[in-house]
Short mmCIF file of C-alpha atoms in Angstrom, two decimals:
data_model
loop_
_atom_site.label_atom_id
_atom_site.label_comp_id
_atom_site.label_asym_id
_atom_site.label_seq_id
_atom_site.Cartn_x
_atom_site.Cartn_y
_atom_site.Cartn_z
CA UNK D 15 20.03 -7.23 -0.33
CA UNK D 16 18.74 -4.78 2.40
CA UNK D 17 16.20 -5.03 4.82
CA UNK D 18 13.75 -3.26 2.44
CA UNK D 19 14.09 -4.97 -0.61
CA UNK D 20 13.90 -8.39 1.35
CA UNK D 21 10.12 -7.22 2.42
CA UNK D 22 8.97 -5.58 -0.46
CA UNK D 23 10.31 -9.28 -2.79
CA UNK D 24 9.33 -11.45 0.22
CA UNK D 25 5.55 -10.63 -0.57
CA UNK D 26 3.52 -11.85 -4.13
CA UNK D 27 1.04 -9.60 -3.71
CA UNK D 28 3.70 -7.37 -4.83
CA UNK D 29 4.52 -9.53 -8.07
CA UNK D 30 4.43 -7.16 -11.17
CA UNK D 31 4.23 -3.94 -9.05
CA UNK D 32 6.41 -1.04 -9.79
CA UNK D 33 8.26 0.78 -6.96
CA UNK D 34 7.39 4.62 -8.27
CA UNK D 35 8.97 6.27 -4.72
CA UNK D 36 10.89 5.31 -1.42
CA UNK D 37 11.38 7.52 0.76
CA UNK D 38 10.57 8.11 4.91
CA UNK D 39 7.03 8.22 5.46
CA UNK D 40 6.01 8.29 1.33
CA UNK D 41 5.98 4.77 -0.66
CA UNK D 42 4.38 4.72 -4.14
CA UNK D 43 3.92 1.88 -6.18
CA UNK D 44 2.38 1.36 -9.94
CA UNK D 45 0.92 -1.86 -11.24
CA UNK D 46 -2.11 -3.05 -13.88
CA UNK D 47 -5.28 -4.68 -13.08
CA UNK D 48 -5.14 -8.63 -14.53
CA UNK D 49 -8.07 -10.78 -15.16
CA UNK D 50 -7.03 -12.76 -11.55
CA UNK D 51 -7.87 -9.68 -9.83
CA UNK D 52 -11.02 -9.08 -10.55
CA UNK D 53 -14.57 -9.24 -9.01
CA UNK D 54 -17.51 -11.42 -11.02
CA UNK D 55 -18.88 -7.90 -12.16
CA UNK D 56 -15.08 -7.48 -14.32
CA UNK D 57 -14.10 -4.98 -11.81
CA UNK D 58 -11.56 -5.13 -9.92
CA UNK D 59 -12.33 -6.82 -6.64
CA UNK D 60 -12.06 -4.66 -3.49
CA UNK D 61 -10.64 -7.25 -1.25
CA UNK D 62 -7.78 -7.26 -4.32
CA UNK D 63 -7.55 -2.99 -3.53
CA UNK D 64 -7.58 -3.37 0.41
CA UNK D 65 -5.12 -5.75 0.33
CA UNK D 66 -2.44 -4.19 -1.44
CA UNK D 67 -3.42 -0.69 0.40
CA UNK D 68 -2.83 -2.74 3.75
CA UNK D 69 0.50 -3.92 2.56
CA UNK D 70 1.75 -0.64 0.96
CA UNK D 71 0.80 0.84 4.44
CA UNK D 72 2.75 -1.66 6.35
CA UNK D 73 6.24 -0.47 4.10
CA UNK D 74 5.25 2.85 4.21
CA UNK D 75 5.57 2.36 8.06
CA UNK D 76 8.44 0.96 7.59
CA UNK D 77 10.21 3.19 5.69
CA UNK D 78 9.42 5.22 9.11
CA UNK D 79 11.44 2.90 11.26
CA UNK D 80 9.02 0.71 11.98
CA UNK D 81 7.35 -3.17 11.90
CA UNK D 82 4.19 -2.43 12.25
CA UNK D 83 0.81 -4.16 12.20
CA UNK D 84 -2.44 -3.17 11.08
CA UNK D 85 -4.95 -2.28 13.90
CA UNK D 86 -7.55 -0.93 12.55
CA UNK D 87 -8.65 0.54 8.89
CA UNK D 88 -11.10 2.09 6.85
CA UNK D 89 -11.33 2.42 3.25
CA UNK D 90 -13.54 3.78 0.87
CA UNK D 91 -14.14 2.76 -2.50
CA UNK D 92 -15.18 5.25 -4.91
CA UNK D 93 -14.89 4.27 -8.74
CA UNK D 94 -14.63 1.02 -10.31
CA UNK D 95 -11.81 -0.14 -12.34
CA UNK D 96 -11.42 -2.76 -15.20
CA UNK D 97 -8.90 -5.31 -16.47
CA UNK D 98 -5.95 -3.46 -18.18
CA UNK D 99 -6.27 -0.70 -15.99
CA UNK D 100 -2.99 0.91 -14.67
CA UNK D 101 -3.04 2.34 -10.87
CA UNK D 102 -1.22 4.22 -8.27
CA UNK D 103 -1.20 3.54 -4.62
CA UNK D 104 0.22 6.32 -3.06
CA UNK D 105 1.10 5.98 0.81
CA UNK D 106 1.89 8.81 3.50
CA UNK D 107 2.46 8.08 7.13
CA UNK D 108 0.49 11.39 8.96
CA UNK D 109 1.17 10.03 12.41
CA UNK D 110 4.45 8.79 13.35
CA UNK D 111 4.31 8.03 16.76
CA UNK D 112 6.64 6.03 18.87
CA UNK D 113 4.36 3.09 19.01
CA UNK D 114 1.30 4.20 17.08
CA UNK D 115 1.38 5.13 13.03
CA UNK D 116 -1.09 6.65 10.96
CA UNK D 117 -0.61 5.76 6.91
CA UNK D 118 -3.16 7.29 4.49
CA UNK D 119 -3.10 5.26 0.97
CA UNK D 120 -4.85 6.69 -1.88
CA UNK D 121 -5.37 4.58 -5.25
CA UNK D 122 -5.93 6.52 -8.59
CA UNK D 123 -5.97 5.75 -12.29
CA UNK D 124 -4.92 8.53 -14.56
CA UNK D 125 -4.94 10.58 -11.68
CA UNK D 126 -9.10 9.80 -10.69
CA UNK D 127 -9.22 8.88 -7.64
CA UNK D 128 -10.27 5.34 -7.01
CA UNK D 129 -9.94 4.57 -3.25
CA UNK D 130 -9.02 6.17 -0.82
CA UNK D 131 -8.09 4.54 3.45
CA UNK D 132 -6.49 5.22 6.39
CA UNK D 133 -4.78 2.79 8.42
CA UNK D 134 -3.59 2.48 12.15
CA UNK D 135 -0.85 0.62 12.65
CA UNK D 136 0.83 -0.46 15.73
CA UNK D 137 4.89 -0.68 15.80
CA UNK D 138 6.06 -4.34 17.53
CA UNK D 139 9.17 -3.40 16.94
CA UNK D 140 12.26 -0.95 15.31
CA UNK D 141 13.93 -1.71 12.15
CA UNK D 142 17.81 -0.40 12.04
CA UNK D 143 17.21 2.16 9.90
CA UNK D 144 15.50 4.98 9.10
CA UNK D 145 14.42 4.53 4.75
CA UNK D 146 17.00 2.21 3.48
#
């Protein structure tokens, strides 16, 4: 198993998630909305949609060369999805600095944009490759 595939199993959130593209600096992954992710409104909740931007940002980092942590973000919700719903989270790394990274995730559903965020993410440490 590599060093990629050991993170990306290791976490639930990623349980039923797709892997769409791996590559340096580019991770995509597709996966539906269930009825645990939602909000009391029947939307899906936005703690559900920073969370999984936070963690897709921390592989897409990775896939850099990097462990990194999150030290700051900002996201911005724009449309509301429901149950059933199938979406994309798209993440680029825009800054890849020796010890500072800048990942941009952007969520969509049948290519509408849902949310977009930007994350900065400090690297603790080097992985031993460069996109396994």
């Amino acid at each position: 198993m590599s060093e990629f595939d050991a993170l990306f199993n290791r976490s639930v959130l990623f349980d039923g998630c797709e892997l769409i593209c791996y590559e340096a600096g580019s991770v995509s992954i597709r996966t539906s909305i269930n009825s645990t992710d939602l909000n009391p409104y029947g939307n899906a909740h936005g703690g559900y949609l920073y969370t999984l931007c936070d963690t897709l940002a921390g592989v897409c980092a990775f896939s850099s060369g990097s462990y990194c942590v999150t030290m700051q973000a900002d996201i911005h919700y724009i449309k509301a999805v429901k149950e059933n719903d199938i979406l994309i989270f798209s993440a680029e790394t825009v800054h890849n600095g020796r010890k500072t990274k800048v990942v941009n995730v952007s969520v969509t559903h049948e290519e509408e944009l849902i949310c977009q965020a930007s994350f900065s993410m400090y690297a603790v440490a080097d992985t031993d490759h460069k996109n396994q």
